[in-house]
GROMACS .gro file of C-alpha atoms in nm:
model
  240
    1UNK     CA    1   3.488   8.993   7.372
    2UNK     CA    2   3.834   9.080   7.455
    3UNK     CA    3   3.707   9.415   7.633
    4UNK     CA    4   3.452   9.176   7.833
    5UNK     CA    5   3.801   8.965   7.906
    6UNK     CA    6   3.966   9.248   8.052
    7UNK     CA    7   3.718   9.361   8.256
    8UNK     CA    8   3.691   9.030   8.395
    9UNK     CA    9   4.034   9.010   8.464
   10UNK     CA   10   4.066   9.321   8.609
   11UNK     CA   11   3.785   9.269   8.831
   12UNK     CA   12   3.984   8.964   8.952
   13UNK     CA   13   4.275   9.133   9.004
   14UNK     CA   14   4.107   9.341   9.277
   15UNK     CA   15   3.986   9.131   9.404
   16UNK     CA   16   4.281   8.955   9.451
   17UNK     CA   17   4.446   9.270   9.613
   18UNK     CA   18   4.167   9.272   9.873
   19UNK     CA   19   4.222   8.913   9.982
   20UNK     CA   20   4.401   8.952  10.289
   21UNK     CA   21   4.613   8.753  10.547
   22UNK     CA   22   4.478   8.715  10.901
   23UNK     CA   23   4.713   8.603  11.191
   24UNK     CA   24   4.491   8.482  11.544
   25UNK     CA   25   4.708   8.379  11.825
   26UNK     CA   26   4.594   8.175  12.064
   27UNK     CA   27   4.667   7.914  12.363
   28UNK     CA   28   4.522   7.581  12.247
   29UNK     CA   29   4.492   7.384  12.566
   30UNK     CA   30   4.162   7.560  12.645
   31UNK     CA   31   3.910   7.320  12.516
   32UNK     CA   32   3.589   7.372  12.368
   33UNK     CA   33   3.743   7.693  12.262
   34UNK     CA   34   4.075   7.592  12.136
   35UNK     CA   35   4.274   7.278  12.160
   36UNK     CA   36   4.527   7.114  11.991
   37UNK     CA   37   4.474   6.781  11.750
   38UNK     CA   38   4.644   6.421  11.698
   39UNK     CA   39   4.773   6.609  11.387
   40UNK     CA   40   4.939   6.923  11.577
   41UNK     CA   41   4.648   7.075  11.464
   42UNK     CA   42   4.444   7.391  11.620
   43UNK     CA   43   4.122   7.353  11.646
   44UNK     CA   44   3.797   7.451  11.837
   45UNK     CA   45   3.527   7.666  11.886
   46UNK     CA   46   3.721   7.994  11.857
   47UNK     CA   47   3.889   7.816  11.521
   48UNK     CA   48   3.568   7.793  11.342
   49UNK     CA   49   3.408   8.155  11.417
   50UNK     CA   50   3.761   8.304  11.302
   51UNK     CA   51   3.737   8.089  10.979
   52UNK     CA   52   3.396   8.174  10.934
   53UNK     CA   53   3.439   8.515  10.969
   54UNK     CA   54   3.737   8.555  10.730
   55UNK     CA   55   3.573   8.365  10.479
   56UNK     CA   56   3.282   8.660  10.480
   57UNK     CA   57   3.571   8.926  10.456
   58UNK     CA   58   3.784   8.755  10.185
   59UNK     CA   59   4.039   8.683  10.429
   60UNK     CA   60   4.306   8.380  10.485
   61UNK     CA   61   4.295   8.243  10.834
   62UNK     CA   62   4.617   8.139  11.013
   63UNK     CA   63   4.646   8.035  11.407
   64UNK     CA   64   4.949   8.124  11.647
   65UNK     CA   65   5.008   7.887  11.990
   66UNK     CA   66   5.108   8.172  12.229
   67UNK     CA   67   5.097   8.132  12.605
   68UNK     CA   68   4.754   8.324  12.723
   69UNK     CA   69   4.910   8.583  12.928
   70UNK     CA   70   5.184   8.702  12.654
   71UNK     CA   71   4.837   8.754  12.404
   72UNK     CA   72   4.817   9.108  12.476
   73UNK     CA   73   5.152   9.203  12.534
   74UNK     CA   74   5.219   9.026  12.210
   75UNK     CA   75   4.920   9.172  12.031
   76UNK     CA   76   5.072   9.517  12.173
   77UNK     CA   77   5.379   9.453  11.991
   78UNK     CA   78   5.215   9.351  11.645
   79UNK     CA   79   5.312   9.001  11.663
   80UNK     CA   80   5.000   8.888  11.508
   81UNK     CA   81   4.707   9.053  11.416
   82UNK     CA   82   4.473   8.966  11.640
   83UNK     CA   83   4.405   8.722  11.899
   84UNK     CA   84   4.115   8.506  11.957
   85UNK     CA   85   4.142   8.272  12.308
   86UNK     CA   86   3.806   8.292  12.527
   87UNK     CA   87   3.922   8.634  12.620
   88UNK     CA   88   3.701   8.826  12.842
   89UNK     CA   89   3.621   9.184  12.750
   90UNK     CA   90   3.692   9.364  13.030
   91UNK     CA   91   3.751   9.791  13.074
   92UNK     CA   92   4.120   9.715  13.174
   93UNK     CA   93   4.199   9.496  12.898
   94UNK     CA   94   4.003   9.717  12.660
   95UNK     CA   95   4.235  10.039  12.762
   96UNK     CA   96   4.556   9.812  12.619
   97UNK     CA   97   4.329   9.661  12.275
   98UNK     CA   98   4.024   9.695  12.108
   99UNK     CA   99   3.771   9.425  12.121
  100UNK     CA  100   3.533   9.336  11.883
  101UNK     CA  101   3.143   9.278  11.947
  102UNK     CA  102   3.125   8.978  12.180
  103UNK     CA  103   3.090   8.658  11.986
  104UNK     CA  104   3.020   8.439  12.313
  105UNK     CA  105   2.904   8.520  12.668
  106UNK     CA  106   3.070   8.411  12.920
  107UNK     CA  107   3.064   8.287  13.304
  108UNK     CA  108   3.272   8.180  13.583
  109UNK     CA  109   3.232   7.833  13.770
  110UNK     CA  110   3.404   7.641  14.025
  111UNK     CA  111   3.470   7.232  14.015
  112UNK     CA  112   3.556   6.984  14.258
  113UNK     CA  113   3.592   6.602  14.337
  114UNK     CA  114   3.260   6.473  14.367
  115UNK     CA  115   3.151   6.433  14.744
  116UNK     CA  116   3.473   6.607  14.873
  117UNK     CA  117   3.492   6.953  14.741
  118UNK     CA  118   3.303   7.203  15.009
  119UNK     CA  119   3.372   7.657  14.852
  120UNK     CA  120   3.316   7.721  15.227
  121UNK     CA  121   3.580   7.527  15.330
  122UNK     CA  122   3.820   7.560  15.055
  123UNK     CA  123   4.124   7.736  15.080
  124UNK     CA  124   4.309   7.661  14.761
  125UNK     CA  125   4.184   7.788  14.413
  126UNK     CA  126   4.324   7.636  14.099
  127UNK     CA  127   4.347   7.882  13.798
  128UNK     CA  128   4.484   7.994  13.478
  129UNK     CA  129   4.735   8.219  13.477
  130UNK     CA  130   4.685   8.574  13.326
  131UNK     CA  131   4.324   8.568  13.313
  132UNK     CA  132   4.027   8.733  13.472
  133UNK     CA  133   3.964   8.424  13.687
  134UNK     CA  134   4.273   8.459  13.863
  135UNK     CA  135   4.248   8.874  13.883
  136UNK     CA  136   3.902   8.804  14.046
  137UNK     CA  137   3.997   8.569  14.300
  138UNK     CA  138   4.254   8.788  14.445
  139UNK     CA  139   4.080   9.116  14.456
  140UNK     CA  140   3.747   8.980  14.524
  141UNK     CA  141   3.781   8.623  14.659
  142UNK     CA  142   4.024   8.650  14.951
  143UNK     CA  143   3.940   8.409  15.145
  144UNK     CA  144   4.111   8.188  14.847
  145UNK     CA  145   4.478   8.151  14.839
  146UNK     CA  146   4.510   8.126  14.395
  147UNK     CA  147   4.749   7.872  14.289
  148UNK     CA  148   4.830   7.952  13.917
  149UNK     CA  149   4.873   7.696  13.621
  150UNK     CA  150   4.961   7.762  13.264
  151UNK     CA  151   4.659   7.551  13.142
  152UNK     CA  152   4.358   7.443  13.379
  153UNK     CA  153   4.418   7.076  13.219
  154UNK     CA  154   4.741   7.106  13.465
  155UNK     CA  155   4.576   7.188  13.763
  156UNK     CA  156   4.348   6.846  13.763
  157UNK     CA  157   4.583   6.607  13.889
  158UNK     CA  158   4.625   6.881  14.194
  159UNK     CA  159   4.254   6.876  14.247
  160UNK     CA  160   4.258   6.507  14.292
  161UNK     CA  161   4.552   6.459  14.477
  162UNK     CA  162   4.414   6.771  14.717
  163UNK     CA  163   4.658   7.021  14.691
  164UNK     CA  164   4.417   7.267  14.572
  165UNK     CA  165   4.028   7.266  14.692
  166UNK     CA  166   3.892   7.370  14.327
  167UNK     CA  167   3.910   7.479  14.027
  168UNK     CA  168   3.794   7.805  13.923
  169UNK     CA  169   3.734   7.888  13.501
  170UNK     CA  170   3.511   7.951  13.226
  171UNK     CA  171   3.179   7.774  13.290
  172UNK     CA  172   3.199   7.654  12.952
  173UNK     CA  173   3.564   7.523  12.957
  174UNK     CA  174   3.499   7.320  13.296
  175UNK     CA  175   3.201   7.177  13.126
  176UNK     CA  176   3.384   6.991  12.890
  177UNK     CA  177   3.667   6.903  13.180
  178UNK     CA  178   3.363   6.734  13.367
  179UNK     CA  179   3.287   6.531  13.044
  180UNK     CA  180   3.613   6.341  13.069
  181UNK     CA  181   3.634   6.322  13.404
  182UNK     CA  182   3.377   6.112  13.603
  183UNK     CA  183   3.452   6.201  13.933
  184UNK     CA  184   3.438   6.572  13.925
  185UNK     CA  185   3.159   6.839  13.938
  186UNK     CA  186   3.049   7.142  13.999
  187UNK     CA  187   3.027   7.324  14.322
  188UNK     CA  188   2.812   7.587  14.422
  189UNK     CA  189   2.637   7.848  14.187
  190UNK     CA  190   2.830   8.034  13.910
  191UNK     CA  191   2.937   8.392  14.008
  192UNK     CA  192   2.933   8.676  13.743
  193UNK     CA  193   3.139   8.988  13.827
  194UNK     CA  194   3.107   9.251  13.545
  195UNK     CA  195   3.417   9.407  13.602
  196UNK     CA  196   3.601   9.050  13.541
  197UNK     CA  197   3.391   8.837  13.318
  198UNK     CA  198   3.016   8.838  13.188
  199UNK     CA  199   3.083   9.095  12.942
  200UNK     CA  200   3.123   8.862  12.660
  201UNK     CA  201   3.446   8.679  12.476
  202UNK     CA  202   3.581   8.931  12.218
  203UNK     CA  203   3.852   8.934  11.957
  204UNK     CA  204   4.150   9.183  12.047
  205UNK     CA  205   4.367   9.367  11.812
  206UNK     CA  206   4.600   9.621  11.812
  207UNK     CA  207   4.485   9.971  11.870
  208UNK     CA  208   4.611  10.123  11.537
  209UNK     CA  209   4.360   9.824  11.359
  210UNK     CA  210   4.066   9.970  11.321
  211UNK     CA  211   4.028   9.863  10.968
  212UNK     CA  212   4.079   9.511  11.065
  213UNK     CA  213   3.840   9.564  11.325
  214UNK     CA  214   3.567   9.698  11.129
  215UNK     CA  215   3.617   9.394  10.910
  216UNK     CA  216   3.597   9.189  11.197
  217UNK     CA  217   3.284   9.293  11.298
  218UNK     CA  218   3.124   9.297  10.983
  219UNK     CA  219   3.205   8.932  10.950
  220UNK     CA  220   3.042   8.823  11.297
  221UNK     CA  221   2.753   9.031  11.225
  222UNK     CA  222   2.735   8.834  10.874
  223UNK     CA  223   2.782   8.476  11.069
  224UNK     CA  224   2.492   8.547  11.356
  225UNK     CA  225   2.228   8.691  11.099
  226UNK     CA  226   2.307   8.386  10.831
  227UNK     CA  227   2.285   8.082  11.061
  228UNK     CA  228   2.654   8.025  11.061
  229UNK     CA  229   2.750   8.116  11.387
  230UNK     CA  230   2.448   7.902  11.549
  231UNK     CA  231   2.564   7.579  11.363
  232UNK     CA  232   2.925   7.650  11.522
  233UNK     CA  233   2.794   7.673  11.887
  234UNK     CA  234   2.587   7.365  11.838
  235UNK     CA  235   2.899   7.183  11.714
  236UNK     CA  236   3.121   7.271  12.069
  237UNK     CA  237   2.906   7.382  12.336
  238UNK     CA  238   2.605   7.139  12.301
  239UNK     CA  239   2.708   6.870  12.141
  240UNK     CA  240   2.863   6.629  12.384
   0.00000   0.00000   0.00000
C-alpha cells in the first residue's frame, strides 16, 4: 500500500512540474474576438480558444491588455509568451514570430452609414492602427487617404459625423459593430489580399518558443477534432 502511495504521489508530482503558466497579450476593444467586461474582465472569442487549448496542455491561462501594434514588438522582447488578438498571419509578420496553425480565417470588409456611404466616392478610410488593414490600404488602396485609430470602436463617431467615408476591418469584427449600430452597413464586396489577410488568425510567439509552440498546436488540433472549438465559434460568431 504505501509503495502504491508513493507512486501515486510521485506521479502527481510530475505532473505538477508539467503544469505550466501561459501569458496571451492582447488588445480587448476588438469585439467578438476580445473585449473587455462590466467586471474589467477579458473576454471573447480569442479568450475561450486560449483557455481551451491550455486546458488540453495542462496549462494556466492568463490575459495581458497591450495596445495591438506594441504585440509583436512586445512578444519580441519576451514580455509575455504569446499573443492572441485576431492577428493575421502574414510572411512579414511571420519573419519577426512564429505563428501557430490558423485557428480562424479571416476577411476584410468595409462599413458605412446606411444610404450615404458610396467606396467609389470615398476618400477617407477609418482603420486600426498597426494592422494589416491599414498596411493594405496604403500600398494597395491609394486612392484612400487612411486615418488611423487605436480601436475601430473610436473611429464610429467619425463615420457618422463624416470625417471619414468608411470603415475598413475584419469582416467578422464589423459584423458585430453593425449589430449595435442600426444605421450602418456594409458597402461593397469583401476584398481578400493574401499577402495582408486571408491567411488565417494565428497565435504568435517568440521565435526561441518552439516548445510552447508545439504545445500550442497540439492543443488546437485537440479542440477542432473534439467538438470544442466548434461550440466556441457558435458562441461569438453566430450567435447574435
Amino acid at each position: 500500500m504505501k509503495k502504491l502511495l508513493l507512486t501515486a504521489l510521485l506521479a502527481g508530482t510530475a505532473f505538477a512540474a508539467q503544469a505550466k503558466d501561459i501569458t496571451f497579450a492582447m488588445e480587448p476593444s476588438y469585439p467578438p474576438f476580445e473585449l473587455t467586461n462590466e467586471k474589467g474582465e477579458i473576454i471573447g472569442f480569442d479568450v475561450d480558444v486560449a483557455n481551451a487549448i491550455c486546458k488540453e496542455i495542462q496549462a494556466t491561462c492568463h490575459f495581458k491588455s497591450q495596445a495591438f501594434d506594441a504585440l509583436i514588438p512586445s512578444l519580441k522582447a519576451k514580455r509575455f509568451d504569446a499573443a492572441i488578438s485576431a492577428i493575421d498571419i502574414t510572411e512579414a509578420r511571420a519573419k519577426q514570430v512564429s505563428f501557430s496553425d490558423p485557428y480562424y480565417d479571416s476577411s476584410a470588409s468595409f462599413i458605412g452609414v446606411k444610404g450615404k456611404a458610396d467606396l467609389a466616392a470615398a476618400k477617407n478610410v477609418g482603420v486600426q492602427n498597426g494592422t494589416t488593414y491599414q498596411q493594405y490600404v496604403v500600398a494597395e488602396a491609394k486612392q484612400y487617404t487612411p486615418k488611423s485609430y487605436a480601436s475601430l470602436q473610436d473611429a464610429i463617431l467619425d463615420l457618422k459625423n463624416g470625417r471619414i467615408d468608411v470603415i475598413f476591418g475584419d469582416t467578422a469584427v464589423l459584423a458585430d459593430m453593425l449589430t449595435k449600430q442600426a444605421d450602418l452597413a456594409f458597402v461593397g464586396d469583401k476584398v481578400d489580399n493574401k499577402k495582408y489577410f486571408g491567411n488565417g488568425l494565428g497565435i504568435a510567439v517568440n521565435k526561441g518558443s518552439k516548445e510552447l509552440l508545439a504545445d500550442l498546436n497540439k492543443g488546437l488540433a485537440v479542440i477542432k477534432a473534439n467538438g470544442e472549438y466548434q461550440k466556441i465559434y457558435d458562441k461569438w460568431m453566430t450567435a447574435k
